[in-house]
Short mmCIF file of C-alpha atoms in Angstrom, two decimals:
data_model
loop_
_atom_site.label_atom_id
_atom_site.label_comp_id
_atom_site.label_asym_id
_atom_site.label_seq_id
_atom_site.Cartn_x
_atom_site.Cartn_y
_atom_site.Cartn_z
CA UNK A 1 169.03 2.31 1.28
CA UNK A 2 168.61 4.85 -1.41
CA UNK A 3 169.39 4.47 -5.43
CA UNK A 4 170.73 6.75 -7.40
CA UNK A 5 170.69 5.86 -11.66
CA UNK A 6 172.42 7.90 -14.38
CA UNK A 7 169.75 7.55 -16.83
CA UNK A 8 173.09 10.04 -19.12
CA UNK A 9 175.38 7.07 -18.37
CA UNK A 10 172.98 3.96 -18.78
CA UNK A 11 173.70 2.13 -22.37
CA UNK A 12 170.78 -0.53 -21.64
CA UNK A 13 172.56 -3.82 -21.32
CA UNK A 14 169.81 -4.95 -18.64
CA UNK A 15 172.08 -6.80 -16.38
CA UNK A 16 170.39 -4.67 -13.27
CA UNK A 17 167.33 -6.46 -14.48
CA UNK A 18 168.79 -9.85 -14.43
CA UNK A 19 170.34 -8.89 -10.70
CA UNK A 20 167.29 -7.13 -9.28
CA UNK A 21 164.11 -7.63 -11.39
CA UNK A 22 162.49 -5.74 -8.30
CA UNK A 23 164.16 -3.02 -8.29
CA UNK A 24 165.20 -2.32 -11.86
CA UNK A 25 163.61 -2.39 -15.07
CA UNK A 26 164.03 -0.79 -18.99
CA UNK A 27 161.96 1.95 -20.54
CA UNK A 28 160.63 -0.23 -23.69
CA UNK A 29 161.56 2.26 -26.45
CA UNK A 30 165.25 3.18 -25.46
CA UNK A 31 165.96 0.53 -22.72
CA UNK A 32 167.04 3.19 -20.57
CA UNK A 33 167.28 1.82 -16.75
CA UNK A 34 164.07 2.51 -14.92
CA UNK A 35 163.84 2.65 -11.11
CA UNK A 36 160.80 0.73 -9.41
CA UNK A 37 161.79 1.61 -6.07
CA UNK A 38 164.28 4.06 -5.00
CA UNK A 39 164.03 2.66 -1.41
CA UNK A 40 163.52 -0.84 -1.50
CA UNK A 41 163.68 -3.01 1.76
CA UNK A 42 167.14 -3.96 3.56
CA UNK A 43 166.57 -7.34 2.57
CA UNK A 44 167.57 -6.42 -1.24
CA UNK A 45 170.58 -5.05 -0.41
CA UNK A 46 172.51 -7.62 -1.78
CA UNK A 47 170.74 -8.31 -5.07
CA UNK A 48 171.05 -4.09 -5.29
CA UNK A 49 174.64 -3.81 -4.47
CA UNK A 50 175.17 -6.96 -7.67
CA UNK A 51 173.22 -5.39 -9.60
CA UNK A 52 175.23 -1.99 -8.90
CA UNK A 53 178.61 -3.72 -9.31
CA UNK A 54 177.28 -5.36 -12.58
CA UNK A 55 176.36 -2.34 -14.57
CA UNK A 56 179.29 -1.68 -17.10
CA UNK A 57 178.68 1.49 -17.53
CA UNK A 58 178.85 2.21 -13.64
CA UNK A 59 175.65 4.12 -13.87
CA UNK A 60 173.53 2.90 -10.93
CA UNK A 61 174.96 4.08 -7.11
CA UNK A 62 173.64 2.71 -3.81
CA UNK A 63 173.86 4.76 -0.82
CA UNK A 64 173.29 2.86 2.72
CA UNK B 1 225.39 -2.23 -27.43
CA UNK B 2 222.94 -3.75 -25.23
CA UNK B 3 220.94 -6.66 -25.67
CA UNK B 4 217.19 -6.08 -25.58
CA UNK B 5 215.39 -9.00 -24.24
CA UNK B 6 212.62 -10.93 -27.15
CA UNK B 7 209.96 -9.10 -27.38
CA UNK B 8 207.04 -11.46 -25.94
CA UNK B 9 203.95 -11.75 -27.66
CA UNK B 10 200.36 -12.29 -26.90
CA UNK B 11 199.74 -15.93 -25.81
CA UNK B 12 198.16 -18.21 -27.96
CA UNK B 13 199.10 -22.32 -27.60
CA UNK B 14 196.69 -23.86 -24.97
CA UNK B 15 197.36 -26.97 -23.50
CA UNK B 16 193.26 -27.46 -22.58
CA UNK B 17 190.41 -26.82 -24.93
CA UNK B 18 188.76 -24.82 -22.53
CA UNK B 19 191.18 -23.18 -20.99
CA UNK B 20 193.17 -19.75 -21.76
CA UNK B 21 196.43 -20.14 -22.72
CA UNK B 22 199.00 -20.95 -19.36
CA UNK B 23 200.95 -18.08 -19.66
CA UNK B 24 198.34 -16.09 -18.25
CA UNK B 25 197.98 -17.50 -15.04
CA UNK B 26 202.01 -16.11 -14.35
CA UNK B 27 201.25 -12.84 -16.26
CA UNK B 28 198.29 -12.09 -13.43
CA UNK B 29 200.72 -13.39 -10.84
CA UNK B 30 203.99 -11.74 -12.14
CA UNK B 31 203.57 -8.98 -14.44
CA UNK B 32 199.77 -7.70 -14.79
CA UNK B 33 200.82 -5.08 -17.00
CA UNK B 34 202.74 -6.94 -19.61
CA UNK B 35 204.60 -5.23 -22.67
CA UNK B 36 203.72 -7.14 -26.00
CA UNK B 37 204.57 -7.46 -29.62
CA UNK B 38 201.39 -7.61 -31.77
CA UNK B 39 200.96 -9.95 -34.81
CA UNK B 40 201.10 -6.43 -36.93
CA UNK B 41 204.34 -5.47 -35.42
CA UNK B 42 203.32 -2.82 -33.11
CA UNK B 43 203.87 -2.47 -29.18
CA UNK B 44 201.51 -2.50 -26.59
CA UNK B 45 200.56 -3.27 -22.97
CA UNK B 46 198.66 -6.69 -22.40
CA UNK B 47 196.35 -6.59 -19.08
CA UNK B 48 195.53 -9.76 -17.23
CA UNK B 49 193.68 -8.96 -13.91
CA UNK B 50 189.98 -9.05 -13.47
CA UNK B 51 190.47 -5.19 -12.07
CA UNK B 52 192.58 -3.67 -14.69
CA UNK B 53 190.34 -4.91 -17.50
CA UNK B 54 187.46 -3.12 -16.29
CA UNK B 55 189.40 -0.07 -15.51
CA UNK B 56 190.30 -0.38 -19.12
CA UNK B 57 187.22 -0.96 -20.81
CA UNK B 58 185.00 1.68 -18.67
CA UNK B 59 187.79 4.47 -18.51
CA UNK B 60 187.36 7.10 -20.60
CA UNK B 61 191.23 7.84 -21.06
CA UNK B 62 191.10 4.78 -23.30
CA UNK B 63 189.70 4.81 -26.75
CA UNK B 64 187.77 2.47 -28.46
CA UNK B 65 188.87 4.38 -31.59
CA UNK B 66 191.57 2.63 -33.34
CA UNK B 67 195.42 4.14 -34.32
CA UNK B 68 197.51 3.64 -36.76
CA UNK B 69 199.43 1.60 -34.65
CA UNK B 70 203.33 1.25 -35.07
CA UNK B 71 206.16 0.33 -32.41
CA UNK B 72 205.94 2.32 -29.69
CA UNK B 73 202.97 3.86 -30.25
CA UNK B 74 201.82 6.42 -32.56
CA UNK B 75 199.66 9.86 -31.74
CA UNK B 76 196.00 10.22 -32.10
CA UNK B 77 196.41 12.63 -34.78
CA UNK B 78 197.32 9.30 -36.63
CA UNK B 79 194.39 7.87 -36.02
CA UNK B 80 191.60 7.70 -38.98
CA UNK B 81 188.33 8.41 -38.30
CA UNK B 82 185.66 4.96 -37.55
CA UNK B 83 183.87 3.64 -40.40
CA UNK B 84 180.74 5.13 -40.87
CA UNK B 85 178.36 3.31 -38.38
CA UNK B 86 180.55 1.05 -36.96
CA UNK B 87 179.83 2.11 -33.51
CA UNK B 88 182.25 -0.75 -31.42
CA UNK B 89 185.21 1.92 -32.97
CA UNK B 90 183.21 5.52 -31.23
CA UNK B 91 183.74 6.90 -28.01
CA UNK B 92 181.06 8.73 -26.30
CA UNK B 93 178.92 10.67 -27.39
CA UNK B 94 179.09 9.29 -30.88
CA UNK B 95 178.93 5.66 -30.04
CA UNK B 96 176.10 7.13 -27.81
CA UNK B 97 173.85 8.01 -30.47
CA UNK B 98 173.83 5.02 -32.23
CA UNK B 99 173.42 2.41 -28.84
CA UNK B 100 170.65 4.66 -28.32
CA UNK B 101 169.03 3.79 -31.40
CA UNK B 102 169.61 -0.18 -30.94
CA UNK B 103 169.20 -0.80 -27.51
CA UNK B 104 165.36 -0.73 -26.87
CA UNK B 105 165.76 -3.96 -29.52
CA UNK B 106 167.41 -5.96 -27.17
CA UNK B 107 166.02 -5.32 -23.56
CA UNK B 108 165.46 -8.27 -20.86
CA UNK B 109 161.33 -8.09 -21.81
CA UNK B 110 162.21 -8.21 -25.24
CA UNK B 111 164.26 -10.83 -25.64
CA UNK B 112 162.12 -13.11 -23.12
CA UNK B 113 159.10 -12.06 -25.49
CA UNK B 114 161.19 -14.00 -28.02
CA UNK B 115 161.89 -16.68 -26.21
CA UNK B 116 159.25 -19.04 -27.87
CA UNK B 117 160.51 -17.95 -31.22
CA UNK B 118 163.96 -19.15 -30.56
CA UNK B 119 162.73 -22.02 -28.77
CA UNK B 120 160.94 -23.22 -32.08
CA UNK B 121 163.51 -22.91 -33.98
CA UNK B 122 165.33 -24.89 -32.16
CA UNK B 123 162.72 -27.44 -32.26
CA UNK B 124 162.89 -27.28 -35.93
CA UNK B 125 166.56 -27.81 -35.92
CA UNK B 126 166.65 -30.73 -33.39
CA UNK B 127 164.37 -32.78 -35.65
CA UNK B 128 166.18 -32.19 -38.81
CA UNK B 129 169.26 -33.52 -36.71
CA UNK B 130 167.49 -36.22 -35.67
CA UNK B 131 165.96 -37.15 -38.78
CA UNK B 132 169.71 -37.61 -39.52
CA UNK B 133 171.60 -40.13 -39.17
CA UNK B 134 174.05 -39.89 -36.70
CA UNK B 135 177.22 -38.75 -36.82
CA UNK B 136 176.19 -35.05 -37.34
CA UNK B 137 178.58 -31.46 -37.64
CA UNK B 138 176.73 -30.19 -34.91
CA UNK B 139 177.96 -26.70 -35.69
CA UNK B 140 176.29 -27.17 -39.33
CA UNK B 141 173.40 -28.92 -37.67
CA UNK B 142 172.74 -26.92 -35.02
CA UNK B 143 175.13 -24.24 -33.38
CA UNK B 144 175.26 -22.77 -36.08
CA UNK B 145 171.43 -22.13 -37.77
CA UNK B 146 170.19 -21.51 -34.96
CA UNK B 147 171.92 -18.11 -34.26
CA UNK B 148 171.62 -17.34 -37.73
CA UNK B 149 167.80 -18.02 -38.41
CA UNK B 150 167.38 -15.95 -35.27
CA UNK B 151 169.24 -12.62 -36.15
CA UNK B 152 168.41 -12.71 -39.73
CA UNK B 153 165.05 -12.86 -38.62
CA UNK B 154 165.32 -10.20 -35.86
CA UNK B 155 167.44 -8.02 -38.46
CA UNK B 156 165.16 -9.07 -41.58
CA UNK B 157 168.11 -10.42 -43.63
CA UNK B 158 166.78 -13.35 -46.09
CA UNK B 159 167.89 -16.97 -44.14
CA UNK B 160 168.49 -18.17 -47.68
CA UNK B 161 171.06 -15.83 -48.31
CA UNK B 162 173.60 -17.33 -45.88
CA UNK B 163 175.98 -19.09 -47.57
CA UNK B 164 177.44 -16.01 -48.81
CA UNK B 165 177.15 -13.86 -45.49
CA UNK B 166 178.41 -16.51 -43.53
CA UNK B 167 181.74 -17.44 -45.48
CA UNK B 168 181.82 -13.47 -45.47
CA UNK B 169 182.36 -13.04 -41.75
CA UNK B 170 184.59 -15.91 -41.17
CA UNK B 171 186.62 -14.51 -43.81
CA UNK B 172 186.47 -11.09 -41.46
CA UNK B 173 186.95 -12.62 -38.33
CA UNK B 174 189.44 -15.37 -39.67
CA UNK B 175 193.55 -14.28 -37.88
CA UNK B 176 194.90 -15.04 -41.11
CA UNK B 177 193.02 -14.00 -44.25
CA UNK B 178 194.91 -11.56 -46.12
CA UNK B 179 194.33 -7.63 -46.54
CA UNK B 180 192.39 -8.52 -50.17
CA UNK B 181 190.23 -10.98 -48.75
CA UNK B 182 189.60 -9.23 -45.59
CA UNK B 183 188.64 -6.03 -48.17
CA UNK B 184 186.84 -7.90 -50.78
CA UNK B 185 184.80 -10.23 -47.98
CA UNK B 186 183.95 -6.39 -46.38
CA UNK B 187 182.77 -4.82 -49.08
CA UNK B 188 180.77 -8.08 -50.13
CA UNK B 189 178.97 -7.55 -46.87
CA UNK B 190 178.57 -4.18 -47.34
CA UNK B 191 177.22 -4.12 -50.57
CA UNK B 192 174.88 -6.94 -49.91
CA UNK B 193 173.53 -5.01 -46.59
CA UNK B 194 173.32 -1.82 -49.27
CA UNK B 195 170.60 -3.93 -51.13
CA UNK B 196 168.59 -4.97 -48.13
CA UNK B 197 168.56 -1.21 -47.04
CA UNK B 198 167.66 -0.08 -50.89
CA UNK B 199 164.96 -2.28 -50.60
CA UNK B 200 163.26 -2.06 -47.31
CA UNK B 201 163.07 1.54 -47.82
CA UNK B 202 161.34 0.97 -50.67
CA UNK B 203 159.67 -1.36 -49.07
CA UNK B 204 159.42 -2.11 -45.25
CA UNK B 205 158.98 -5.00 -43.56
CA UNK B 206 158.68 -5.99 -39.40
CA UNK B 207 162.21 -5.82 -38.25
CA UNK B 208 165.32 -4.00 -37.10
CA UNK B 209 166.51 -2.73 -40.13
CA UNK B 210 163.50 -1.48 -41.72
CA UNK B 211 162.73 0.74 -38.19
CA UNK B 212 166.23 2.05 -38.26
CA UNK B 213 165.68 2.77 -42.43
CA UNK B 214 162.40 4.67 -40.95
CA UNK B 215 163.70 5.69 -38.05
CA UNK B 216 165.65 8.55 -40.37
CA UNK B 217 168.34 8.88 -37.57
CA UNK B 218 171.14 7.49 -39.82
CA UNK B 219 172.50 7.36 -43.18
CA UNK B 220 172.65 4.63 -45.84
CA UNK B 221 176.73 4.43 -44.98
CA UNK B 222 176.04 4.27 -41.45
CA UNK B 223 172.67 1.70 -41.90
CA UNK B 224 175.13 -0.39 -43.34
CA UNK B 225 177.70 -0.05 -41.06
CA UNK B 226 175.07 -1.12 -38.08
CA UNK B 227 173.67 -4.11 -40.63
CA UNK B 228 177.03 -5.47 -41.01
CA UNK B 229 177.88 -5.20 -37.34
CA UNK B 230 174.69 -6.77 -35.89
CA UNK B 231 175.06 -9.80 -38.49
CA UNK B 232 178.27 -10.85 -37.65
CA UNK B 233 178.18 -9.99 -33.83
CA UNK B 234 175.01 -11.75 -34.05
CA UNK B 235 175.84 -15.35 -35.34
CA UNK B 236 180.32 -16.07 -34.69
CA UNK B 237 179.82 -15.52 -31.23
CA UNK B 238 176.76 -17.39 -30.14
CA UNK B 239 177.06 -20.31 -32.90
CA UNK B 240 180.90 -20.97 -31.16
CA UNK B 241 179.34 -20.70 -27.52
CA UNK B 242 176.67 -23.11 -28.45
CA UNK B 243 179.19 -25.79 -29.77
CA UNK B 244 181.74 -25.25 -27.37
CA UNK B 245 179.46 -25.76 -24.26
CA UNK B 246 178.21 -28.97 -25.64
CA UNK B 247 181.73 -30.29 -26.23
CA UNK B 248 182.87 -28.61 -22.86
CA UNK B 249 180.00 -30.15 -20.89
CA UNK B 250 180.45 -33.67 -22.28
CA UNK B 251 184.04 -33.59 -21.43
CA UNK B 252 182.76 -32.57 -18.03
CA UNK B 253 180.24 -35.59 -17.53
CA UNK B 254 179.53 -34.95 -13.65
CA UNK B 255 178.71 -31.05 -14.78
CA UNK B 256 176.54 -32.80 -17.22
CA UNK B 257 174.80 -35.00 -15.28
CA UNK B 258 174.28 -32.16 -12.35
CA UNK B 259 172.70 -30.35 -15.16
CA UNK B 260 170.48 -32.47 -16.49
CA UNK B 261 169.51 -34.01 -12.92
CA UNK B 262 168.33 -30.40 -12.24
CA UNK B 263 167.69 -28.30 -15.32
CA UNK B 264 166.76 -24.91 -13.44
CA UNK B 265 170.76 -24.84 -13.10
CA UNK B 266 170.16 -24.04 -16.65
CA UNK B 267 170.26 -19.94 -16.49
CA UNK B 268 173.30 -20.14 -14.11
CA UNK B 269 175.37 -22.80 -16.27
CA UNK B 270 174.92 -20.73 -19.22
CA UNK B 271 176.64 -17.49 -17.50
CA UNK B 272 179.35 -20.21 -16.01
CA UNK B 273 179.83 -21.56 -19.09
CA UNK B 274 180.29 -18.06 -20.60
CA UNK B 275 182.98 -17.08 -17.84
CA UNK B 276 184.80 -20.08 -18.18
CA UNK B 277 185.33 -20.40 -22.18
CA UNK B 278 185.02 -16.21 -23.21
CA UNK B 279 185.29 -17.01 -26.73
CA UNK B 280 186.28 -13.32 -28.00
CA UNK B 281 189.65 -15.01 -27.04
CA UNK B 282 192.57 -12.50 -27.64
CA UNK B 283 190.69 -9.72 -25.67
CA UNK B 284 189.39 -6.11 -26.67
CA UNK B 285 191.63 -3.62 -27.82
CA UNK B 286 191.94 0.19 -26.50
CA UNK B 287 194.10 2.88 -27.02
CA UNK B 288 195.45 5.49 -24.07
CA UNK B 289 194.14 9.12 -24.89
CA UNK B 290 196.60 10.54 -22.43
CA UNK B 291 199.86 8.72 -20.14
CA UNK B 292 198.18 6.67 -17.79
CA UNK B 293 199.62 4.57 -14.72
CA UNK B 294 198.31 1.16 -13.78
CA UNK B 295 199.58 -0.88 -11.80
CA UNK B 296 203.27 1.39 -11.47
CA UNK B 297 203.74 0.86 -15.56
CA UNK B 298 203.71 4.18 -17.59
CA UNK B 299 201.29 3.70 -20.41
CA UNK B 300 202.19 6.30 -23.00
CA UNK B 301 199.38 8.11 -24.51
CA UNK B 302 198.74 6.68 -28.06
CA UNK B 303 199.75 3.29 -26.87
CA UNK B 304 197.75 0.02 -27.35
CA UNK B 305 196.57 -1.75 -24.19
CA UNK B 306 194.55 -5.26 -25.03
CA UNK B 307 192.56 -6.09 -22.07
CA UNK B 308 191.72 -10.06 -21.68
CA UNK B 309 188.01 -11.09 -20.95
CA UNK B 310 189.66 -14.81 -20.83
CA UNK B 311 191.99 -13.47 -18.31
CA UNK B 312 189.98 -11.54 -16.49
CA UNK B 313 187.44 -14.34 -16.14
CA UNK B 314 189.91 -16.85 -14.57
CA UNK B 315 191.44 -14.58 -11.92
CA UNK B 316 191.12 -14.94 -8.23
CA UNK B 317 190.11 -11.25 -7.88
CA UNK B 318 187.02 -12.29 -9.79
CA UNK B 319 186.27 -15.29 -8.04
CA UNK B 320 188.36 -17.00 -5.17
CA UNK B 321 186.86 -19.97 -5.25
CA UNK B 322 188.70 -22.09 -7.60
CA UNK B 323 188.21 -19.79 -11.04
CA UNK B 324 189.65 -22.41 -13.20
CA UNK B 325 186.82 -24.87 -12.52
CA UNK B 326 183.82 -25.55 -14.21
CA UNK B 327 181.23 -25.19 -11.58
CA UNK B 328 177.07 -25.06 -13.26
CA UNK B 329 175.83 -24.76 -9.67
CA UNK B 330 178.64 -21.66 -8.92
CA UNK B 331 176.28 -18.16 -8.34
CA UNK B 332 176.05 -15.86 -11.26
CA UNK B 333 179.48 -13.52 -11.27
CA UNK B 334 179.88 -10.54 -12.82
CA UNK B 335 182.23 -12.44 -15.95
CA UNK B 336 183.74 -10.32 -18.83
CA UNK B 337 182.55 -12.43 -20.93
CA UNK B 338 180.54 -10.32 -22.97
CA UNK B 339 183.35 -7.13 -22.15
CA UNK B 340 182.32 -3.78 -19.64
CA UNK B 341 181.96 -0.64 -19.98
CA UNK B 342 179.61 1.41 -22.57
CA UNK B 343 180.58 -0.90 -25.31
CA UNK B 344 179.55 -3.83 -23.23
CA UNK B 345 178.04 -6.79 -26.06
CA UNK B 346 174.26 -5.03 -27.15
CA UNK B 347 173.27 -8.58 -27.93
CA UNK B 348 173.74 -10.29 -24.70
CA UNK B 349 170.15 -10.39 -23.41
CA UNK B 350 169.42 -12.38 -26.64
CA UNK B 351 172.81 -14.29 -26.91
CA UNK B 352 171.41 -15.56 -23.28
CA UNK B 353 167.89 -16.66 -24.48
CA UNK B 354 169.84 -18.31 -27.21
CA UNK B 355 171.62 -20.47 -25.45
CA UNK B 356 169.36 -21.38 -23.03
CA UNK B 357 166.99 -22.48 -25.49
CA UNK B 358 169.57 -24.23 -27.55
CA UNK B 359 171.76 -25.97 -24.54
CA UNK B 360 168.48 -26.97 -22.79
CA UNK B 361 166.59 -29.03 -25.76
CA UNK B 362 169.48 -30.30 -26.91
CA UNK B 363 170.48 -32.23 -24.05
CA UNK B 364 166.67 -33.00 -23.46
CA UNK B 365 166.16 -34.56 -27.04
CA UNK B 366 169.66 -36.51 -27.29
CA UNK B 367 170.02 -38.38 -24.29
CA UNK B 368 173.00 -40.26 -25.61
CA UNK B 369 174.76 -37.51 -27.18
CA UNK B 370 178.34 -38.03 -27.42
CA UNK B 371 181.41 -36.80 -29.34
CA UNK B 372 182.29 -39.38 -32.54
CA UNK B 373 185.52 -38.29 -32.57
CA UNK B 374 188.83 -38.48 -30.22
CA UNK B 375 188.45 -35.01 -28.23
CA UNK B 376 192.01 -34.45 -29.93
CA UNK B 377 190.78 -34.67 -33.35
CA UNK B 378 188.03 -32.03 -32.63
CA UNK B 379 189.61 -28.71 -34.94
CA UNK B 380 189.48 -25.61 -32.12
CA UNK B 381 189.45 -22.11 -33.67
CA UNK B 382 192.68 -20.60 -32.82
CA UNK B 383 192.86 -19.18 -35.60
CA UNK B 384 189.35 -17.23 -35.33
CA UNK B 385 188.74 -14.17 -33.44
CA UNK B 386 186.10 -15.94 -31.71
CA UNK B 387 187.56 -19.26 -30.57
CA UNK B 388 185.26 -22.28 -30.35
CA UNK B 389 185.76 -25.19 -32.69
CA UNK B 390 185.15 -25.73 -36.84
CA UNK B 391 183.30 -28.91 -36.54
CA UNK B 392 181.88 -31.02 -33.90
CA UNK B 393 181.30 -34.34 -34.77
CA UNK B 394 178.40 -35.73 -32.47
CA UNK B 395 176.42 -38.95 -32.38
CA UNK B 396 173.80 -40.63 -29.94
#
């Protein structure tokens, strides 16, 4: 699985966090998405794809 | 001549505390893209389905700026420009700017940093209430301090000033205060936030409104703007969920009792308990920068489309399995409680810690907490933008 993120697009509500506190985190000073891992294993799809599906500003993509 | 059918208007009368208004179950069954007369005379569109009210609040063919709305829809030429720093009113890239500026102050780590914070003054709050005795407002007790303390803290507004910036924003959020008082309570607010910003650059202190003041990004207009905006967003909203939930979970005593037999349900009944009661009850406004179709009805460009998070929330599309219950054990769902798309609530990292803390020790310390009044006699806010209830009379 690979993640894209549209840092232009993020507007920092941290609900990837909540979904996938793995996977996604916030840059401290703007909290802009950060990406821990852009290839996490299989068995995070599911948190991923929440987390994705979550986002209201539709800025994180998963492709499988 | 023919005869035009009455126009309908936005449902209000509920037949459950907790629950939206009926009409909206046949409205997502029937007609999910509902013409409506507004209380200020003007027409619209009213959207019902979990779908359509994201595709309203995250497409950028609908505005968050607001028209001069008459029947039928006026242009966008009409349309004045936002008050200055009043951000929930901006489209991207200007709304951009300023959520840039805010949203580092509300991150996941953050607001978990502040847990303990929160959690003491709810502490603080519980033994004053129990100190009392009982029967207790629990919305002056408790829902409602609690919230407050917290942002005027995090915003470094003086606590002891409350009494006039509270009966400020109800004024602002109450349906039916009239143009003068909505004005005068506005520019009460304003003024007051003018001080704080006068003074803190003057003089700063550790909090939000001094680092914007520093910050230099903005300008006394538009620090006041944000000021007023955080305040209010940052007490109505959480001080009605707090209240509500209690009164909703003791009317829902098995709910109750799975919660308290297990309290790390706690994180997942606070976002159930935010799906099923949305408080910002008559939904978010938007207005259509160009025609759009949804759902085969022609929304005219210029036209007013009010999307429902209550709606929304209690639609099958959302969840199928049984949306109109109240289920604390039910997975985390992606609820509208707190809206979508780019203006999606800034606060609701912290508006979660809040409750948590403040749901959690309050049914730890009170046992035996109970309503003291019939259910019927509790006052709901229909008349609020944010719905929850006046008073809550509780004993134990």
């Amino acid at each position: 699985m690979k993640i894209l993120i549209d840092e232009g697009k993020c507007v920092g509500a941290g609900t990837c966090v909540l979904a996938a506190a793995d996977v996604f985190d916030q840059r401290d000073e703007d909290g802009i998405v950060v990406l821990l891992d852009d290839d996490p294993p299989h068995a995070l799809l599911p948190q991923v794809m929440d987390a994705a599906a979550r986002c209201p500003a539709l800025a994180i993509e998963v492709v499988e | 001549m023919t005869n035009t059918p009455p126009l309908k208007t936005q449902p209000t009368v509920r037949s459950c505390p907790f629950d939206p208004p009926e009409e909206y179950r046949t409205l997502r069954e029937q007609e999910p893209v509902a013409p409506v007369t507004f209380p200020d005379g003007a027409a619209g569109w009213l959207v019902t389905r979990y779908d359509d009210v994201r595709t309203v609040l995250s497409d950028p063919r609908f505005s968050a700026k607001r028209i001069v709305l008459r029947p039928g829809g006026g242009g966008m030429e009409d349309a004045p420009p936002p008050p200055p720093g009043l951000f929930i009113m901006m489209d991207a890239p200007e709304h951009t700017r300023f959520r840039r500026l805010l949203t580092g102050q509300f991150t996941v780590r953050r607001m978990r940093q502040l847990a303990p914070a929160v959690e003491k003054i709810v502490a603080e709050q519980l033994d004053a209430m129990a100190a009392a005795e009982g029967p207790v407002d629990l919305v002056q007790a408790f829902a409602l301090p609690v919230p407050s303390l917290v942002i005027c803290e995090l915003l470094g507004v003086p606590y002891a000033d409350r009494e006039e910036f509270q009966r400020n924003s109800a004024t602002i959020v109450r349906l039916h205060s009239s143009p003068e008082e909505f004005q005068q309570a506005q520019a009460a607010l304003r003024g007051y936030i003018h001080q704080l910003v006068l003074a803190k650059r003057e003089k700063p202190t550790d909090d939000i409104l001094s680092e914007l003041v520093q910050s230099g990004e903005l300008t006394d207009e538009e620090l006041v703007g944000v000021g007023v905006l955080l305040l209010i967003a940052g007490h109505e909203t959480t001080a009605n969920m707090i209240a509500l939930s209690t009164m909703c979970l003791l009317q829902n005593p098995e709910q109750l009792a799975a919660l308290r037999a297990d309290p790390s349900l706690m994180d997942g009944a606070v976002e159930e308990l935010l799906r099923y009661l949305t408080v910002v009850q008559f939904g978010v406004r938007r207005t259509a920068l160009e025609d759009v179709e949804l759902h085969g009805q022609q929304i005219k460009e210029g036209s007013t489309v009010v999307a429902s998070l209550a709606s929304g929330n209690r639609d099958t599309e959302h969840l199928a399995d049984d949306p109109e219950a109240l289920d604390v054990g039910r997975p985390h769902s992606a609820h509208l409680a707190f809206g979508h798309g780019i203006h999606q609530c800034l606060g609701q990292q912290l508006a979660r810690a809040e409750l948590k803390a403040a749901l959690s020790a309050l049914l730890d310390r009170f046992p035996t907490l109970r309503l003291a009044v019939p259910v019927e006699e509790v006052p709901m806010r229909d008349d609020m933008l944010v719905y929850g209830v006046h008073e809550l009379p509780v004993t134990w």
